[in-house]
XYZ file of C-alpha atoms in Angstrom:
505
model
C 105.142 91.241 123.883
C 104.672 93.533 120.793
C 108.250 93.437 120.225
C 109.021 89.673 121.116
C 109.752 87.204 118.363
C 107.127 84.808 117.497
C 109.432 81.981 118.123
C 109.506 82.981 121.746
C 105.751 82.274 122.116
C 104.225 79.020 122.882
C 102.223 77.275 120.323
C 99.174 78.272 121.986
C 100.146 81.929 121.923
C 101.316 81.660 118.134
C 97.822 80.203 117.417
C 96.235 83.412 118.841
C 98.265 85.562 116.788
C 97.231 83.746 113.435
C 93.502 83.685 114.715
C 93.910 87.520 115.317
C 95.002 88.282 112.093
C 92.099 86.695 110.487
C 89.635 88.292 112.713
C 91.042 91.954 112.373
C 90.387 91.574 108.395
C 86.879 91.385 109.083
C 86.285 89.178 106.073
C 82.541 88.139 104.910
C 83.227 84.640 105.587
C 85.281 82.991 108.395
C 86.440 79.397 107.713
C 88.161 78.021 110.934
C 89.675 74.378 110.892
C 89.782 72.923 114.516
C 90.539 76.463 116.144
C 90.390 75.374 119.726
C 93.372 72.781 119.390
C 95.931 75.189 120.896
C 93.739 77.678 122.627
C 93.135 77.529 126.468
C 89.792 77.582 128.009
C 89.313 81.377 128.426
C 90.709 82.175 124.915
C 88.086 79.538 123.637
C 85.093 81.385 125.646
C 86.327 84.500 124.513
C 86.374 83.128 120.612
C 82.602 82.109 121.449
C 81.419 85.172 122.647
C 83.185 86.826 119.464
C 81.603 84.656 116.708
C 78.328 84.452 118.374
C 77.851 88.128 117.406
C 80.098 88.196 114.651
C 78.480 89.938 111.555
C 79.383 87.737 108.757
C 79.278 84.024 107.792
C 80.970 81.508 110.308
C 81.779 78.000 109.062
C 83.542 75.681 111.739
C 85.222 72.372 111.580
C 85.669 71.029 115.101
C 85.574 68.085 117.553
C 84.690 70.332 120.236
C 80.967 69.734 120.977
C 80.420 72.650 123.538
C 82.133 75.077 120.968
C 79.971 73.719 118.385
C 76.823 74.145 120.518
C 77.526 77.408 121.748
C 78.171 79.046 118.203
C 76.471 77.220 115.462
C 72.832 76.914 114.505
C 73.507 74.777 111.519
C 74.963 71.618 111.240
C 76.214 70.033 107.881
C 76.947 66.309 107.657
C 79.177 64.927 105.035
C 78.959 61.182 104.689
C 79.972 58.767 102.200
C 80.000 61.259 99.405
C 76.474 62.818 100.185
C 75.674 66.069 102.236
C 73.078 66.477 104.862
C 71.880 69.892 106.072
C 70.465 70.442 109.452
C 69.357 73.794 110.622
C 70.074 73.001 114.244
C 72.974 73.188 116.614
C 75.327 69.989 116.910
C 73.536 68.108 119.790
C 70.283 68.423 118.202
C 71.725 67.178 114.929
C 72.905 64.139 116.954
C 69.291 63.441 118.076
C 67.847 63.789 114.398
C 70.846 61.794 112.774
C 69.846 58.848 114.986
C 66.117 59.384 114.017
C 66.864 59.487 110.476
C 68.855 56.154 110.420
C 66.034 54.557 112.535
C 63.729 55.791 109.776
C 65.936 54.428 106.938
C 66.218 51.180 108.681
C 62.370 50.998 108.963
C 61.785 51.932 105.546
C 64.312 49.532 104.128
C 62.596 46.768 106.222
C 59.186 47.497 104.881
C 60.465 47.704 101.148
C 62.223 44.285 101.611
C 58.921 42.835 102.765
C 57.151 44.431 99.734
C 59.629 42.873 97.381
C 59.448 39.439 99.012
C 55.955 39.316 98.501
C 56.169 40.609 94.805
C 58.898 37.959 94.082
C 56.649 35.093 95.591
C 53.749 36.273 93.578
C 55.760 35.995 90.372
C 57.323 32.756 91.089
C 54.138 31.246 92.003
C 52.143 32.344 88.670
C 55.004 32.963 86.390
C 53.663 29.947 84.159
C 50.059 30.723 84.448
C 48.549 32.105 81.264
C 45.774 33.601 83.338
C 48.189 35.631 85.424
C 50.487 36.562 82.901
C 49.686 40.349 82.997
C 49.777 40.560 86.575
C 53.167 38.916 86.589
C 54.645 41.326 83.869
C 53.159 44.388 85.934
C 54.863 43.000 89.109
C 58.291 42.688 87.266
C 57.972 46.162 85.748
C 56.966 47.465 89.409
C 60.290 45.775 90.759
C 62.387 47.524 87.871
C 61.116 50.773 88.372
C 61.013 50.574 92.319
C 63.725 52.959 93.763
C 65.615 50.996 96.158
C 65.908 52.549 99.608
C 69.556 52.860 101.035
C 70.580 53.119 104.585
C 73.669 55.616 104.992
C 76.678 53.775 105.772
C 77.818 53.936 109.112
C 81.541 53.951 110.063
C 81.606 51.883 113.101
C 85.366 51.543 113.438
C 86.654 52.993 116.533
C 89.496 52.639 118.872
C 89.001 50.310 121.597
C 91.486 49.717 124.455
C 91.849 49.929 128.284
C 95.219 50.507 130.118
C 96.986 47.833 131.991
C 96.182 47.555 135.832
C 98.453 50.217 137.588
C 101.178 48.525 140.016
C 100.750 49.817 143.474
C 102.556 52.904 144.489
C 103.084 54.976 147.786
C 100.162 56.769 148.972
C 101.683 60.515 147.946
C 102.410 60.162 144.350
C 103.526 63.582 143.638
C 105.051 66.108 146.321
C 106.162 69.893 145.015
C 107.142 72.592 147.426
C 108.148 76.049 146.916
C 108.870 75.342 143.328
C 109.960 78.078 141.088
C 111.099 77.917 137.378
C 112.306 80.767 135.065
C 113.387 81.003 131.449
C 115.891 83.784 131.564
C 114.299 86.642 132.742
C 110.578 85.224 132.137
C 109.287 83.847 135.573
C 106.860 81.022 134.468
C 106.274 79.283 138.084
C 106.980 80.837 141.577
C 106.730 79.263 144.897
C 104.227 76.655 143.594
C 103.357 73.818 146.299
C 100.983 70.861 145.406
C 100.425 67.238 146.602
C 98.991 64.385 144.427
C 97.760 61.293 146.102
C 97.443 57.808 144.563
C 94.134 57.303 142.589
C 93.578 60.981 142.050
C 92.482 62.427 138.650
C 93.879 65.735 138.143
C 93.442 68.620 135.424
C 95.784 71.491 134.896
C 93.879 74.381 133.409
C 94.710 78.126 132.919
C 95.835 80.316 129.953
C 98.680 79.255 127.662
C 102.067 80.138 128.775
C 101.163 80.022 132.549
C 103.246 76.959 133.096
C 101.023 73.810 132.865
C 103.436 71.919 130.237
C 106.417 73.177 132.418
C 105.134 71.606 135.386
C 104.049 68.433 133.373
C 107.632 68.241 132.026
C 109.242 68.809 135.651
C 106.955 65.629 137.008
C 108.080 63.659 134.286
C 111.719 64.547 134.697
C 112.406 66.411 131.329
C 113.032 69.560 133.180
C 115.538 69.563 136.117
C 116.527 73.093 136.331
C 114.373 74.520 138.817
C 114.239 76.207 142.616
C 112.489 74.220 145.213
C 111.760 70.403 145.878
C 110.074 68.098 144.071
C 109.607 64.218 144.812
C 107.879 61.127 143.273
C 106.363 58.671 145.763
C 107.295 55.137 146.197
C 107.499 52.946 143.079
C 105.979 55.556 140.895
C 106.305 54.721 137.266
C 105.413 57.185 134.725
C 103.577 57.213 131.481
C 103.809 60.487 129.512
C 102.084 62.033 126.403
C 103.469 65.422 125.348
C 101.673 68.192 123.673
C 103.713 67.924 120.737
C 104.104 63.908 120.755
C 103.104 63.068 117.617
C 105.950 65.801 116.249
C 108.465 63.705 118.216
C 107.875 60.363 116.342
C 110.529 59.539 113.773
C 109.165 60.127 110.350
C 111.086 57.630 108.702
C 110.252 54.729 110.886
C 107.335 52.557 110.053
C 104.354 52.386 112.192
C 105.252 48.785 113.392
C 108.958 50.034 114.013
C 107.899 52.825 116.010
C 106.245 50.529 118.627
C 108.862 47.545 118.129
C 111.758 49.594 118.966
C 110.646 50.167 122.595
C 108.404 47.140 123.329
C 110.132 44.567 125.781
C 109.397 40.936 126.712
C 105.848 39.503 126.158
C 104.534 42.797 124.836
C 106.363 42.344 121.569
C 104.467 39.178 120.802
C 101.035 41.438 120.875
C 102.370 44.466 118.729
C 99.852 43.873 116.015
C 96.859 43.514 118.191
C 97.860 46.805 120.036
C 97.987 48.562 116.961
C 94.906 47.032 115.685
C 93.151 48.256 118.616
C 94.076 51.961 117.404
C 92.710 51.209 114.040
C 96.115 50.297 112.317
C 95.511 47.275 109.747
C 98.209 45.309 108.179
C 98.735 47.540 105.399
C 99.006 50.668 107.832
C 101.680 49.295 110.171
C 104.019 49.241 107.184
C 103.593 52.854 106.524
C 106.084 55.463 107.396
C 105.112 57.821 110.241
C 105.803 61.018 108.072
C 102.888 59.958 105.756
C 100.256 59.630 108.769
C 97.644 62.115 109.526
C 97.788 64.180 112.481
C 95.006 61.972 113.994
C 96.866 58.924 113.121
C 100.230 60.159 114.652
C 98.024 60.753 118.064
C 96.629 57.291 118.051
C 100.148 55.882 117.456
C 101.487 58.000 120.250
C 98.829 56.965 122.478
C 99.210 53.071 121.624
C 102.907 53.599 123.000
C 101.442 54.096 126.451
C 99.972 50.718 126.656
C 103.286 48.963 126.200
C 104.070 49.063 129.949
C 101.954 49.126 133.078
C 102.412 52.499 134.934
C 100.840 53.914 138.142
C 100.868 57.637 137.049
C 99.851 58.974 133.704
C 100.727 62.543 132.632
C 98.723 63.490 129.465
C 99.413 66.920 127.713
C 96.570 67.768 125.477
C 95.991 64.282 124.178
C 92.640 64.982 122.456
C 94.376 67.304 119.791
C 93.598 65.705 116.421
C 91.348 62.964 117.867
C 87.679 62.754 116.547
C 84.683 62.814 118.752
C 84.386 59.068 119.000
C 88.063 58.408 119.813
C 88.109 61.265 122.726
C 84.944 59.438 124.189
C 86.896 56.343 124.148
C 89.950 57.717 125.481
C 87.947 59.215 128.356
C 86.078 55.919 129.161
C 89.549 54.248 129.436
C 90.849 56.927 131.635
C 87.910 56.847 133.750
C 88.431 53.134 134.348
C 92.233 53.343 134.796
C 92.945 52.652 138.580
C 96.323 54.482 138.594
C 97.095 58.294 138.963
C 96.130 60.643 136.436
C 97.416 64.205 135.424
C 95.861 65.888 132.381
C 96.525 69.159 130.789
C 93.412 69.987 128.627
C 91.644 72.654 127.200
C 88.627 70.476 126.127
C 85.780 71.023 128.727
C 83.610 67.905 127.516
C 86.475 65.609 127.863
C 87.377 67.048 131.501
C 83.789 66.788 132.572
C 83.251 63.827 134.961
C 86.986 62.760 134.161
C 88.694 64.874 136.755
C 87.459 65.773 139.968
C 90.413 68.011 141.332
C 91.833 70.836 139.287
C 94.932 73.209 139.577
C 94.513 76.480 137.966
C 97.728 78.045 136.602
C 97.601 81.779 136.814
C 100.008 84.841 137.403
C 102.988 82.442 138.122
C 101.005 80.485 140.951
C 98.962 77.522 141.313
C 95.528 77.209 143.187
C 93.654 74.203 144.105
C 90.017 73.499 143.196
C 88.052 70.549 144.122
C 85.372 69.819 141.810
C 84.194 69.276 138.132
C 85.541 71.722 135.275
C 81.871 73.174 134.882
C 81.992 73.867 138.689
C 85.010 75.574 138.300
C 84.034 77.762 135.284
C 80.832 78.765 137.165
C 82.767 79.347 140.503
C 85.166 81.611 138.514
C 82.504 83.615 137.224
C 80.964 84.064 140.868
C 84.465 84.544 142.374
C 85.001 87.405 139.811
C 81.498 89.059 140.868
C 82.150 88.385 144.476
C 85.629 90.125 144.563
C 83.790 93.299 143.036
C 81.189 93.025 145.719
C 83.657 92.944 148.546
C 85.381 95.968 147.194
C 82.157 97.997 147.429
C 81.299 96.469 150.802
C 84.466 97.551 152.115
C 84.360 101.154 150.785
C 80.889 101.494 152.436
C 81.090 99.637 155.715
C 84.672 99.183 156.532
C 86.627 95.964 157.634
C 83.917 94.766 160.054
C 81.895 93.400 157.001
C 84.932 92.319 155.360
C 85.667 89.844 158.066
C 82.112 88.613 158.056
C 82.328 88.005 154.475
C 85.701 86.274 154.668
C 84.452 83.842 157.119
C 81.305 82.933 155.225
C 83.613 82.256 152.320
C 85.848 80.021 154.503
C 82.494 78.297 155.665
C 81.406 77.950 152.055
C 84.701 76.641 150.954
C 84.781 73.897 153.652
C 81.192 72.763 152.613
C 82.292 72.596 148.894
C 85.488 70.440 149.633
C 83.290 68.128 151.808
C 80.742 67.895 148.715
C 83.672 67.225 146.396
C 85.007 64.636 148.283
C 81.843 62.939 148.630
C 81.321 63.305 144.909
C 84.832 61.851 143.987
C 84.056 58.764 145.934
C 80.503 58.413 144.081
C 82.278 58.829 140.700
C 84.632 56.069 141.646
C 81.897 53.881 142.852
C 80.474 54.517 139.555
C 83.414 53.747 137.470
C 84.143 50.641 139.493
C 80.379 49.303 138.780
C 80.831 49.903 135.097
C 84.101 47.718 135.403
C 82.147 45.019 137.181
C 79.403 45.183 134.529
C 82.012 44.884 131.747
C 83.774 41.947 133.593
C 80.707 40.033 134.490
C 79.464 40.037 130.698
C 83.112 39.166 129.354
C 83.059 36.234 131.902
C 79.259 35.174 130.873
C 80.409 35.152 127.327
C 83.319 32.961 128.145
C 81.123 30.572 130.234
C 78.919 30.313 127.330
C 81.772 29.137 125.040
C 82.916 26.547 127.546
C 79.375 25.128 127.528
C 79.511 24.801 123.888
C 80.242 21.365 123.124
C 80.963 21.864 119.438
C 83.687 24.232 120.466
C 85.050 22.411 123.419
C 88.033 20.824 121.638
C 89.420 23.889 120.582
C 89.120 25.596 123.955
C 90.843 22.640 125.880
C 93.564 22.911 123.485
C 93.996 26.612 123.747
C 95.637 27.536 127.215
C 95.450 31.234 126.368
C 91.599 30.794 126.912
C 91.905 29.526 130.493
C 94.619 32.083 131.491
C 92.418 34.980 130.389
C 89.320 33.363 132.042
C 91.211 33.463 135.380
C 92.548 36.914 134.777
C 88.759 38.079 134.441
C 87.841 36.334 137.440
C 90.503 37.786 139.303
C 89.797 41.202 138.127
C 86.240 40.671 139.054
C 87.264 39.825 142.459
C 89.433 42.641 142.891
C 86.749 45.157 141.680
C 84.123 43.842 144.144
C 86.616 44.400 146.957
C 87.414 47.894 145.550
C 83.630 48.408 145.372
C 83.206 47.440 148.820
C 85.997 49.551 150.337
C 84.533 52.705 148.474
C 81.109 51.933 149.631
C 82.542 51.844 153.289
C 84.399 54.884 152.702
C 81.438 56.669 151.490
C 79.467 55.583 154.467
C 82.163 56.925 157.021
C 82.458 60.293 155.059
C 78.697 60.735 155.218
C 78.405 59.945 158.811
C 81.283 62.546 159.585
C 79.481 65.038 157.814
C 76.181 64.308 159.344
C 77.830 64.571 162.810
C 79.676 67.982 162.243
C 76.393 69.366 161.181
C 74.594 68.195 164.269
C 77.186 69.524 166.584
C 76.812 72.818 164.609
C 73.074 72.646 165.227
C 73.452 72.012 168.784
């Protein structure tokens, strides 16, 4: 690698080299602006451990909550031209921030009451000579009073949900014995995976191990490989590439970027779609080349809403997104009823979003059923287990090794059962959240219908009743889905109990 040109490396590896140049200089102050954007999870963990014990000052600009919490002991907030300094990690800062805003609101409310009482006194006794001194005193009191200000809160955020996914076959992606090389560089070797309808899958591993390559094979951007790859019946794909923002045409306006690919009825809703991603009337006429990285990412995400798809493939979608936008994207993906494949290094983003992980390592892909933090913990235990097995084999021979292997198989089977139950419970929770939101929307629309003053406008608006019936149908579908999931959960729990009973007997 030392003799290879930088252009031969992936963006993640190039970022490592730039970061290494800074760290090797051992400066008194290290200033890092979004350092985790192109690093894989293992690299982020290494950087965390390095910065924790670094003998110098470290200033971080980051939207990675876990990264900030693991390193920083101080958080500086910059808001509306003011700076607030908190001597605590990020998560504790969020708690203190909410407390500060509540205190400000309470103080402002008390001051407004005080001002109202003073003004009432002034108006009541303004023209009474016997009260003139008291009136003048209170007027001066108002003039000298320091008005309490509540910090401005930017409540603007993207808001959207993915269209309902069209029905597809049960097996969405089927890959068998797939290999891929770039010249003499082997990236994937004899890889086999199967992804089923409705699964939410994460691709994790070091940079350069083939995560993006396999994603491109799945979406049809790479067809030069060995082995077999098949998409399921009626599978339609929405794809967000790692460099999606860079692929946008800089000379086109925001509106033109969407308009050129929108078709049919969607074209009438372009402005609404862009508005959901915080592009106002002035923004939509801007050329793409003047947009920030975050704005380009939002525009690229907006393109995914132009047509309903049943397979989303997202490669590092959170790069350049702020914390609020990341959370909203995550919520939308949790409610998405299609199949999801996401390549990401963002631990907070993956947590509770995906329930199946494929680890890319040494040209191979291995399956892990569970959450990202369970995977990371299991990975640490696995490394220790390998060390212990080696020592055991040296001391006691193959008999003990077979016993350890059998225990590991039993452990893995139990983990898979637990993971399946957890996956169903997560789906039930997401469906319950959808039901709650739909019930709120229908209740709000019922209130509008009962408003006699607004009745004429509603009955003249055919779109209202179309949306009303859509919400009711969506609620009915969600209730049916919830019932099916509950039955499935009960069946799986009974199966596990029966197997445990048999083992006990």
